Short mmCIF file of C-alpha atoms in Angstrom, two decimals:
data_model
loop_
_atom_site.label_atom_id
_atom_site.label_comp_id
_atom_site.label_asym_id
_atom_site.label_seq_id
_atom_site.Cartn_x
_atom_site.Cartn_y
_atom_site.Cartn_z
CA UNK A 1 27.12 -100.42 -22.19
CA UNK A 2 27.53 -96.91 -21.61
CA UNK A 3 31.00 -97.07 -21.86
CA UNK A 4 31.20 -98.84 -25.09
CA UNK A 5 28.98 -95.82 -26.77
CA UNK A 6 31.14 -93.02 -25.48
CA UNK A 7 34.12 -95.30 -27.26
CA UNK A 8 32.64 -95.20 -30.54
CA UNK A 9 31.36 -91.67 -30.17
CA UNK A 10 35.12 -90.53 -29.02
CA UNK A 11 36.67 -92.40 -32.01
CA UNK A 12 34.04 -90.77 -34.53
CA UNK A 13 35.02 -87.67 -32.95
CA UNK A 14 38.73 -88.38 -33.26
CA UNK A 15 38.47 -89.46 -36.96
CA UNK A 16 36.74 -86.48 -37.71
CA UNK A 17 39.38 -84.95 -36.31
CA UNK A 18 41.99 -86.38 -38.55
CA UNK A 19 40.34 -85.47 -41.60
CA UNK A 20 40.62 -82.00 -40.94
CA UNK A 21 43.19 -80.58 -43.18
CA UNK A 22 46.21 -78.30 -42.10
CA UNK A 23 49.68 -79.69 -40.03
CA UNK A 24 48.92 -77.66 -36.79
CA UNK A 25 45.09 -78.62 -36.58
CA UNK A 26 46.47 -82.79 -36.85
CA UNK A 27 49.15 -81.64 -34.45
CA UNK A 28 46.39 -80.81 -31.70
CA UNK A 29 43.92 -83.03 -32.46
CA UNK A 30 46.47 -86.05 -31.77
CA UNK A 31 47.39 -84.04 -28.42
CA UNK A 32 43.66 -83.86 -27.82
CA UNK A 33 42.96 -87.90 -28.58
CA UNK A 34 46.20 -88.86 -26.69
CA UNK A 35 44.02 -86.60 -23.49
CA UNK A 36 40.93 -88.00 -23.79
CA UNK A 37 42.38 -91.64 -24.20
CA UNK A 38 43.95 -91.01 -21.29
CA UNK A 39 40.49 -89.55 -19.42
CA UNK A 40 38.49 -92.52 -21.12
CA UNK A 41 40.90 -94.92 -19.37
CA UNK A 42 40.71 -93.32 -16.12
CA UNK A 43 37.12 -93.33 -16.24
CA UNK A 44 36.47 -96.57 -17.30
CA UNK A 45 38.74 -97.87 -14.64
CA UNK A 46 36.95 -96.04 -12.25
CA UNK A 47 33.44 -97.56 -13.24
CA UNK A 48 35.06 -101.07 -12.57
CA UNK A 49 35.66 -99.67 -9.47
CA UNK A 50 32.30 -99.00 -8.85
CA UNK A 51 30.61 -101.82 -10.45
CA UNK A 52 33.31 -104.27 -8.27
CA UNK A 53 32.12 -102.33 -5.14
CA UNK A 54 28.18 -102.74 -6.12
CA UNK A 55 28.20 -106.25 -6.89
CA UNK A 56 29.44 -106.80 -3.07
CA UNK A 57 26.48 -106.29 -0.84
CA UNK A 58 27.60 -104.51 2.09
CA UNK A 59 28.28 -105.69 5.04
CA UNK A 60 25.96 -103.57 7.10
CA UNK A 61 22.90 -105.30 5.25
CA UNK A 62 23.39 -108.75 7.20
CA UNK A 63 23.04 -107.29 10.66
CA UNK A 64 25.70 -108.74 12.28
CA UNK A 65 26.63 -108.17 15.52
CA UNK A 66 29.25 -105.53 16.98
CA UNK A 67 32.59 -107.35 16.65
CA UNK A 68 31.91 -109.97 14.19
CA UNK A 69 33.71 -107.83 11.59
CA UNK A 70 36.98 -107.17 14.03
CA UNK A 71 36.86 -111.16 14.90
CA UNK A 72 36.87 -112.63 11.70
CA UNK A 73 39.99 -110.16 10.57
CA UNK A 74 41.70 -111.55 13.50
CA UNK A 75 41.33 -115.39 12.54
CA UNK A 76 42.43 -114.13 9.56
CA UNK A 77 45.01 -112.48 10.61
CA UNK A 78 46.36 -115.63 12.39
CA UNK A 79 45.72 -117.61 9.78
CA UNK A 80 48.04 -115.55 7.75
CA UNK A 81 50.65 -115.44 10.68
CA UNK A 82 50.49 -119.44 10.23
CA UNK A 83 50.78 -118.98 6.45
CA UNK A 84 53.47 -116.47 6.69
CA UNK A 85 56.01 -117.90 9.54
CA UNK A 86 57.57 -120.76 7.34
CA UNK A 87 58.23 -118.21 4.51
CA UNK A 88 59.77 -115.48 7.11
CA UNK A 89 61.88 -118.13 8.66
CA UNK A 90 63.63 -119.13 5.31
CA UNK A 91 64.40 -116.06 4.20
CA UNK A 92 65.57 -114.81 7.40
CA UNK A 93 67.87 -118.07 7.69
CA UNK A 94 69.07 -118.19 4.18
CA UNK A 95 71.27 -115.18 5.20
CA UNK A 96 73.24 -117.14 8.16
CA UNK A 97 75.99 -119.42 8.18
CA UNK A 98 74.76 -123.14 8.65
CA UNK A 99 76.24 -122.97 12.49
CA UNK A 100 73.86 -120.18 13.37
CA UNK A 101 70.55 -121.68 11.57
CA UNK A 102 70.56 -124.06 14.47
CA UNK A 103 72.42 -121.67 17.24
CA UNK A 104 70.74 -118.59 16.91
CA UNK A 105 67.35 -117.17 17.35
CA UNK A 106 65.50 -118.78 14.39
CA UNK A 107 63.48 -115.71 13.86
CA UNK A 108 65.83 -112.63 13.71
CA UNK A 109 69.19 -112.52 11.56
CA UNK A 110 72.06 -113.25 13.00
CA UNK A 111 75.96 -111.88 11.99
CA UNK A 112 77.88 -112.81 10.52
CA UNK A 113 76.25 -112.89 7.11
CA UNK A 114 76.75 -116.27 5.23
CA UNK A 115 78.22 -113.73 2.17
CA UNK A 116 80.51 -112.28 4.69
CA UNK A 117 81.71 -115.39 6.12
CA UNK A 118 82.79 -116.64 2.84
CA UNK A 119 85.10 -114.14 2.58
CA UNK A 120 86.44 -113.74 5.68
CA UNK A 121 87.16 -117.61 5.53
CA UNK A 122 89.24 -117.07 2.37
CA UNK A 123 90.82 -113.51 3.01
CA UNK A 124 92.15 -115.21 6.57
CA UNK A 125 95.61 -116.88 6.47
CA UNK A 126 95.75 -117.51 10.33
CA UNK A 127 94.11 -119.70 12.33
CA UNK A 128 92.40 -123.73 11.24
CA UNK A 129 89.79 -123.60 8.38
CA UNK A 130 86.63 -124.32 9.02
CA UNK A 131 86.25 -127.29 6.92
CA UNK B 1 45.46 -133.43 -32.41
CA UNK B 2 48.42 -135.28 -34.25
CA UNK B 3 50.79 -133.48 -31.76
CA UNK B 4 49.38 -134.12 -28.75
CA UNK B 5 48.40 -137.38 -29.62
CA UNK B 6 52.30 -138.09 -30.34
CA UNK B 7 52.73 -136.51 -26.79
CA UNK B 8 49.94 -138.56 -25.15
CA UNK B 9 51.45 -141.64 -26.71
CA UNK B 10 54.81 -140.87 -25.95
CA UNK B 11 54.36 -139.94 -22.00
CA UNK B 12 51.19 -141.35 -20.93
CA UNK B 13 50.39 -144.78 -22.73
CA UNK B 14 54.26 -146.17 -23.60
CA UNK B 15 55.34 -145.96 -19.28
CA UNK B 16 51.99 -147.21 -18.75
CA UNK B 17 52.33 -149.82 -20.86
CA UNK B 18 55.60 -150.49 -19.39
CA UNK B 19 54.83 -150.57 -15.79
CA UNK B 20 52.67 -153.33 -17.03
CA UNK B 21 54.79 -155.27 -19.40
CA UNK B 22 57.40 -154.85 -15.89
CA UNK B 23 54.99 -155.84 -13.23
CA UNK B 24 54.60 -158.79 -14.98
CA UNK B 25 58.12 -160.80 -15.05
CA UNK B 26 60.14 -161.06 -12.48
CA UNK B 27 63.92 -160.82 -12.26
CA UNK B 28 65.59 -163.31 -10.09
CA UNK B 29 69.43 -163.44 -9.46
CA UNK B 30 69.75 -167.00 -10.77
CA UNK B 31 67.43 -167.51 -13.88
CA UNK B 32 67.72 -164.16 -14.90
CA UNK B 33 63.55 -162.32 -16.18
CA UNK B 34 61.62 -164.59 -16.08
CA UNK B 35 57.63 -164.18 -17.00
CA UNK B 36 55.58 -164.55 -13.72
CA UNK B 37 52.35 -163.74 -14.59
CA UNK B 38 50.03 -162.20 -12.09
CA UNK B 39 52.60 -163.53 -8.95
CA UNK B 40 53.63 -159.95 -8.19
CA UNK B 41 50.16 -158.69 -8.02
CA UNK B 42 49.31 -161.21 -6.03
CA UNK B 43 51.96 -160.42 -3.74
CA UNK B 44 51.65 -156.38 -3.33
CA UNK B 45 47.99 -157.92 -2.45
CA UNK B 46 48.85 -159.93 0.25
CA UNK B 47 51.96 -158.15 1.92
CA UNK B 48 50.42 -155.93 4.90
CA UNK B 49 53.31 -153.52 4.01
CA UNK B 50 51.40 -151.80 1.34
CA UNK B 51 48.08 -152.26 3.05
CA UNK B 52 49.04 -150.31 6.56
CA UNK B 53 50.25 -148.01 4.13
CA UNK B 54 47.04 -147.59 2.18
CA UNK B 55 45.32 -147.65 5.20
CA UNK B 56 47.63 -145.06 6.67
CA UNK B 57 46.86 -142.65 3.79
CA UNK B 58 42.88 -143.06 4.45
CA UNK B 59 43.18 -141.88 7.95
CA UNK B 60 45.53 -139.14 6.84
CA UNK B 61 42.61 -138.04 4.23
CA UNK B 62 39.95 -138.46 6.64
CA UNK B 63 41.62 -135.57 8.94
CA UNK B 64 43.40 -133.73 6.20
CA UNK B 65 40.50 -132.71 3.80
CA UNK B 66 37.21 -131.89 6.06
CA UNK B 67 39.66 -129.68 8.35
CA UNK B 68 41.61 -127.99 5.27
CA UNK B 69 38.42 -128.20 3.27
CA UNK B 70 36.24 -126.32 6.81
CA UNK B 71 39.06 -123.31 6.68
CA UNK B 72 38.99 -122.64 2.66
CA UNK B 73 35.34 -122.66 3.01
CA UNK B 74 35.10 -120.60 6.16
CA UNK B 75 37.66 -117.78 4.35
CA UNK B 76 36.27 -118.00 0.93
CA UNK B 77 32.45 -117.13 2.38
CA UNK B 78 34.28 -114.63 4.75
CA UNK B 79 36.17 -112.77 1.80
CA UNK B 80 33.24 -113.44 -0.80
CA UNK B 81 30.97 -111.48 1.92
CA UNK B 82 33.40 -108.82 2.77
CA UNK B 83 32.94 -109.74 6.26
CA UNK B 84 36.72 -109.34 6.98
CA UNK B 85 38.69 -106.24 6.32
CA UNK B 86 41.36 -106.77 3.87
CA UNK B 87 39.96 -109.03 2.36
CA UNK B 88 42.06 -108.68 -0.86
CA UNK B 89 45.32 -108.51 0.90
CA UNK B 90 44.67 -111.75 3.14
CA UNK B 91 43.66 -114.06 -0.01
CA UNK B 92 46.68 -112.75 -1.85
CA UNK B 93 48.61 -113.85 1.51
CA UNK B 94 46.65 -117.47 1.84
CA UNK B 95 47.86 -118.48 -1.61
CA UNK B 96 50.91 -117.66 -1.36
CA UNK B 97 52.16 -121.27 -0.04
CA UNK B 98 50.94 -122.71 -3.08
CA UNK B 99 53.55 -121.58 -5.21
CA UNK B 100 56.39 -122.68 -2.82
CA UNK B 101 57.49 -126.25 -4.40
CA UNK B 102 56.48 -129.45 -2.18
CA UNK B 103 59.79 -130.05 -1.13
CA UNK B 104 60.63 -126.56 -0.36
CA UNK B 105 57.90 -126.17 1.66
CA UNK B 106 58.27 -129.46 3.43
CA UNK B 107 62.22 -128.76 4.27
CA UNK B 108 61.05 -125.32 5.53
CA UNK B 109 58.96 -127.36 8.10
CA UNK B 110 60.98 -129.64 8.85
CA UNK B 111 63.45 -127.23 9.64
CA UNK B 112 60.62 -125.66 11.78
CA UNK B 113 59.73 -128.66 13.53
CA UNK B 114 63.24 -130.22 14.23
CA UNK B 115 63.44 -132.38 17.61
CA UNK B 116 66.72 -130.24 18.82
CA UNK B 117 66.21 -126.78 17.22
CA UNK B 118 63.57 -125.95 15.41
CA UNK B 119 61.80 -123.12 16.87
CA UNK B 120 58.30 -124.77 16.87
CA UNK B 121 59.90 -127.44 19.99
CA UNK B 122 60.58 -124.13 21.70
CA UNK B 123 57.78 -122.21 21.36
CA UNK B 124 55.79 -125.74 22.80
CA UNK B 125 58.57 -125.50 25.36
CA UNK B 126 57.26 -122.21 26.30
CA UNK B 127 53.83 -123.05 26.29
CA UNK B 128 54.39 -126.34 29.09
CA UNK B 129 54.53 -128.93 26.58
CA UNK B 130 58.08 -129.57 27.19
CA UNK B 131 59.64 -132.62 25.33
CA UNK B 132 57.69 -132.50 22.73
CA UNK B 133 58.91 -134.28 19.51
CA UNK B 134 56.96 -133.48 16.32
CA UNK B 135 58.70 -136.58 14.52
CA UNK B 136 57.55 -139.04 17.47
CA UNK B 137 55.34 -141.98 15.98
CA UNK B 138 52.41 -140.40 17.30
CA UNK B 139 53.29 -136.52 15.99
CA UNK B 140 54.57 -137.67 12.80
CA UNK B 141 50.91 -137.52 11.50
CA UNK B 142 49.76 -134.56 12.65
CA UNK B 143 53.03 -132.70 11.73
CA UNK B 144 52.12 -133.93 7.72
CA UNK B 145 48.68 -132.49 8.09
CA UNK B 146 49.90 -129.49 9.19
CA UNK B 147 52.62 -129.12 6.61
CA UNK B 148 49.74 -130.40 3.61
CA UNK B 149 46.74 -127.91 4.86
CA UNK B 150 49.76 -125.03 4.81
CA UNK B 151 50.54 -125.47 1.39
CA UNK B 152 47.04 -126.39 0.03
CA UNK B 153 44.38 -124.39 2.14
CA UNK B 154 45.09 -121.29 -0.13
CA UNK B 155 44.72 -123.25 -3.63
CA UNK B 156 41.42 -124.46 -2.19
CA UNK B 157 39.76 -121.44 -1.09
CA UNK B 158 40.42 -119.58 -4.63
CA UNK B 159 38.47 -122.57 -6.01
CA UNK B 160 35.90 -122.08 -3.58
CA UNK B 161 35.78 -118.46 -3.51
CA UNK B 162 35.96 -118.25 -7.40
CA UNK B 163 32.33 -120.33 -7.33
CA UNK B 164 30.81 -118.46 -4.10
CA UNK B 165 31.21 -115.30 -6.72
CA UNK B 166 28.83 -117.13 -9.10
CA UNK B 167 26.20 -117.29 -6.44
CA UNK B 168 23.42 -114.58 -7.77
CA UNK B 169 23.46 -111.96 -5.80
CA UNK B 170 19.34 -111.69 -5.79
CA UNK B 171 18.82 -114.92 -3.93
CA UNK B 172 21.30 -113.71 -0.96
CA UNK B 173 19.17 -110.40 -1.41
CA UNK B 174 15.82 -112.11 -0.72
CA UNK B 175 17.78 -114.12 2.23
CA UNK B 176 18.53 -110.70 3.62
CA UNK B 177 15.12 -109.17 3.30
CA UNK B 178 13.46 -111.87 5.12
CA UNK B 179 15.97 -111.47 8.09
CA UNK B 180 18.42 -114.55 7.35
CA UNK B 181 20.82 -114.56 9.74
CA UNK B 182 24.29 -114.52 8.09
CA UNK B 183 25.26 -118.04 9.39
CA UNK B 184 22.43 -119.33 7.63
CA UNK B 185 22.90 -117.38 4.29
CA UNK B 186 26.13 -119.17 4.74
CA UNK B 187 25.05 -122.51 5.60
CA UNK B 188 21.26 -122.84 3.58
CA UNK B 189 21.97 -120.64 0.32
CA UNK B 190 26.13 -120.37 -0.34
CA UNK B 191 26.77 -123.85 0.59
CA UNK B 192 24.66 -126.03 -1.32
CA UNK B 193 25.41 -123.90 -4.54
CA UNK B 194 28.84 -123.88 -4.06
CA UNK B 195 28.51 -127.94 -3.46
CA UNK B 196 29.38 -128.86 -7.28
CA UNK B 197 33.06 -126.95 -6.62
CA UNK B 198 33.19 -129.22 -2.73
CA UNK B 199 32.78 -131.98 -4.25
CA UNK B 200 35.03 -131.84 -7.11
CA UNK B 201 37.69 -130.60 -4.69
CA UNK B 202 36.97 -133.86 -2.43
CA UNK B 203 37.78 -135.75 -5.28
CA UNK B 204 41.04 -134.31 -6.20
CA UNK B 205 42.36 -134.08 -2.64
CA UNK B 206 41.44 -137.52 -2.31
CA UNK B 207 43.72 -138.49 -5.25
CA UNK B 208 46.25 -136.31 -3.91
CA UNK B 209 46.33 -137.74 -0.61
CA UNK B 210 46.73 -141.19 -2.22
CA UNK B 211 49.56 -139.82 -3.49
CA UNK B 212 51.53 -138.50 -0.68
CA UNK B 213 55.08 -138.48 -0.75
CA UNK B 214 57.24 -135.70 -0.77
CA UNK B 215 56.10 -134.40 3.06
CA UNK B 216 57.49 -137.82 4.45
CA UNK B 217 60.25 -138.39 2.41
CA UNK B 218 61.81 -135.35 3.33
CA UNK B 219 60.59 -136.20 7.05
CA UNK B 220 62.63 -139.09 6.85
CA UNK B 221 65.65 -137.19 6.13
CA UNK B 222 65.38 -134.97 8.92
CA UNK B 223 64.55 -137.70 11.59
CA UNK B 224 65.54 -141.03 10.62
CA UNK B 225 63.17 -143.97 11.42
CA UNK B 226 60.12 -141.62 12.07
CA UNK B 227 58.45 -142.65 8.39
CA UNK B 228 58.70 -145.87 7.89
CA UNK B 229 59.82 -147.29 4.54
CA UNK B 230 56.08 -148.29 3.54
CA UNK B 231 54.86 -145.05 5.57
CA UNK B 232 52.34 -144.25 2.12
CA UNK B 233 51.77 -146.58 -1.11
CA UNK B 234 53.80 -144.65 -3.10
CA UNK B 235 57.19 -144.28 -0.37
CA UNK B 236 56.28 -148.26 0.12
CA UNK B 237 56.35 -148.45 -4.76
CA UNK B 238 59.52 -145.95 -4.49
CA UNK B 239 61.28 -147.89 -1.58
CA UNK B 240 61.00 -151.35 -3.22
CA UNK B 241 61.52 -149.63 -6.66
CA UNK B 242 64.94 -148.26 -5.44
CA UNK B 243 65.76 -149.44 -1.84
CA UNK B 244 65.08 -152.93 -2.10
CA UNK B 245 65.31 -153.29 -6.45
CA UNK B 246 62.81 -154.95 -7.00
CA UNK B 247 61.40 -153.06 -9.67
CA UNK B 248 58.91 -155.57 -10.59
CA UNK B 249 57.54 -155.76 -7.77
CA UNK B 250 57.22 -152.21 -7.50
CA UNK B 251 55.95 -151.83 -10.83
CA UNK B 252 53.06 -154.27 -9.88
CA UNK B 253 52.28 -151.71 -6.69
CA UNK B 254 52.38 -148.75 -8.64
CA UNK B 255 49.81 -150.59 -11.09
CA UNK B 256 47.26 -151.34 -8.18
CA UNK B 257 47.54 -147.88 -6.78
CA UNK B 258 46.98 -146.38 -10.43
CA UNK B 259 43.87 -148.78 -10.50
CA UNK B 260 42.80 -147.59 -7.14
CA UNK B 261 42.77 -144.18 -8.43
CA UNK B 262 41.11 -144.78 -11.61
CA UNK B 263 38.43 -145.88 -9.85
CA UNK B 264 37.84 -143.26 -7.77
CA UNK B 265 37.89 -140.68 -9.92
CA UNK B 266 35.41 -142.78 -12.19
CA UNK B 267 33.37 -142.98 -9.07
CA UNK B 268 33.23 -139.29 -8.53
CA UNK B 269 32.44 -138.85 -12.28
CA UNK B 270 29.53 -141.07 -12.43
CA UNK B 271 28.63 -139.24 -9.16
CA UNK B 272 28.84 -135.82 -10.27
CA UNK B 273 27.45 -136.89 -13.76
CA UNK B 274 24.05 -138.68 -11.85
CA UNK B 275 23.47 -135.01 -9.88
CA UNK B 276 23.30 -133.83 -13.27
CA UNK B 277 26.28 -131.40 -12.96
CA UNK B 278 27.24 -132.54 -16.15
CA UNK B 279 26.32 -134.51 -18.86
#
């Protein structure tokens, strides 16, 4: 609500501005609107801040006990290692050769690089080709 | 309207109306199609292939959705409170899954849980359960639950967290000021408003179990002869469909398993609509 008036207030303020006459008077008073949009944003974002931050009751209110906070991040924590593992894994293994997905440590790259490997198979003149 | 009506009529009502017309004659190498009538309905009824399968699929949803359904709920109460710390971060992290595709995130898995290599064998090997097989016939099960509350838990709990944040504030205010222990805010006051957005989500995880498919397809691949070919109604519609051609047949199964479907979701409608969540 509040914020909505000091819009309309600011762009009364900035029309009155542009009716002043005189190039170097416009000149500022565009510098000075382009400010103050600028502060308005920062403000209003700020105040959603705020109002985000109120409309969660906090925590201390519920009278938990010691720990219950430092527990609950750690189930979510391993919930997120569960969530997280499948996605590490592929990108890790999308980077080896298909021999090392299933000889090497699934969890850590392994050389060489599948990009590598192509071109070492083609620069290479010696030796049987892989396939 | 006249477009999507052209749409709806085009993608929706002509292949339904086709399954129909197919599930209805029956093509036979001498004698060509041939109009059968109700036979192939009669006989997706009466083959126990597509019955283990449906009955497969219910004991699949009755583990599946209370355990994914118990963790959404538990996180979205925990991250609507601000009980956790990082609160934003972790439900950015839970829904991530659901925007890897089905079959990525089943290969991904199945990579994870191969017999020989996947890392998941070893890390059981490490923990004493040595020779463990995650596509035996009695892992095969589990593994899919796994693989389905992985990709779905997230979607869930935004659901559920999205209607915890319409719970007014006042009442969990006069919970607190009469010395409500937080388990019972939870249990007394969140959960029965939130119950509309449970139930819903019952509904369409029901349907979606009913339609499982791409987790043990892809299973298949990876181990063969741990899914069988009628391991859910719709592997048992695809396999006759395309395995066996006999796409009447097939046609007739996908008709009764659309039916099946229909009526649940009339049943949850009439439900919801008797609570008075709608009218």
């Amino acid at each position: 609500m509040t914020e909505l008036k000091g819009r309309g207030a600011d762009s009364a303020a900035s029309q009155r501005a542009a009716a002043l006459p005189g190039p170097t008077s416009d000149e500022g008073a565009r510098r000075e609107g382009r400010a103050a949009k600028a502060a308005r944003r920062r403000a209003a974002r700020k105040l959603q801040r705020l109002e985000e931050q109120e409309s969660i009751i906090p925590v201390e209110l519920y009278g938990l006990r010691r720990g219950t906070v430092t527990l609950v991040t750690a189930l979510a924590f391993v919930f997120a290692i569960f969530t997280l593992v499948p996605i590490a894994w592929i990108v890790i293994n999308s980077t080896k050769t298909q021999a090392n997905i299933f000889e090497t440590f699934g969890f850590w790259f392994a050389r060489p690089f599948s990009g590598s490997t192509a071109r070492v198979r083609r620069g290479s003149s010696s030796g049987s080709p892989c396939r | 309207m006249v477009p999507f009506l052209v749409g709806f009529l085009l993608f929706m009502i002509v292949p339904l109306g086709y399954a129909i017309y197919t599930s209805l004659y029956t093509t036979r190498i001498i004698g060509g199609t041939v109009f059968t009538g109700v036979s192939n309905y009669t006989q997706t009824l009466q083959s126990s292939q597509f019955w283990s399968g449906v009955v497969r699929v219910i004991i699949y949803a009755c583990i599946q959705i209370p355990v994914m359904l118990v963790i959404a709920f538990f996180f979205a109460c925990v991250f609507d409170l601000g009980v956790a710390k990082f609160g934003r971060t972790f439900r950015t992290i839970f829904f991530i899954p659901f925007a890897v595709p089905a079959v990525v995130g089943a290969v991904m898995w199945s990579f994870l849980l191969e017999p020989q290599f996947g890392p998941m064998v070893h890390l059981a090997n490490a923990f004493g359960f040595s020779g463990t097989n995650f596509f035996s016939p009695s892992l095969i099960l589990p593994s899919i639950i796994v693989i389905v509350i992985w990709e779905w838990t997230g979607y869930n709990m935004v659901i559920l967290y999205t209607a915890l944040k319409s719970v007014p504030r006042d009442v969990v205010e006069a919970a607190i000021l009469d010395d409500t222990p937080l388990w019972r805010i939870i249990v007394r006051i969140k959960l029965p408003l939130v119950r509309p957005a449970i139930v819903m989500l019952i509904f369409l995880n029901t349907i979606g179990a009913l339609q499982l498919f791409t987790e043990p397809l892809i299973l298949s691949y990876f181990e063969t002869g741990s899914v069988s070919v009628n391991y859910t109604p719709t592997l048992y519609i695809f396999n006759t469909a395309i395995a066996a051609d006999q796409t009447n047949l097939a046609a007739a199964g996908a008709v009764i398993l659309g039916l099946v479907i229909v009526v649940i979701s009339t049943a949850s409608l009439l439900f919801r609509r008797r609570r008075g969540e709608f009218s």
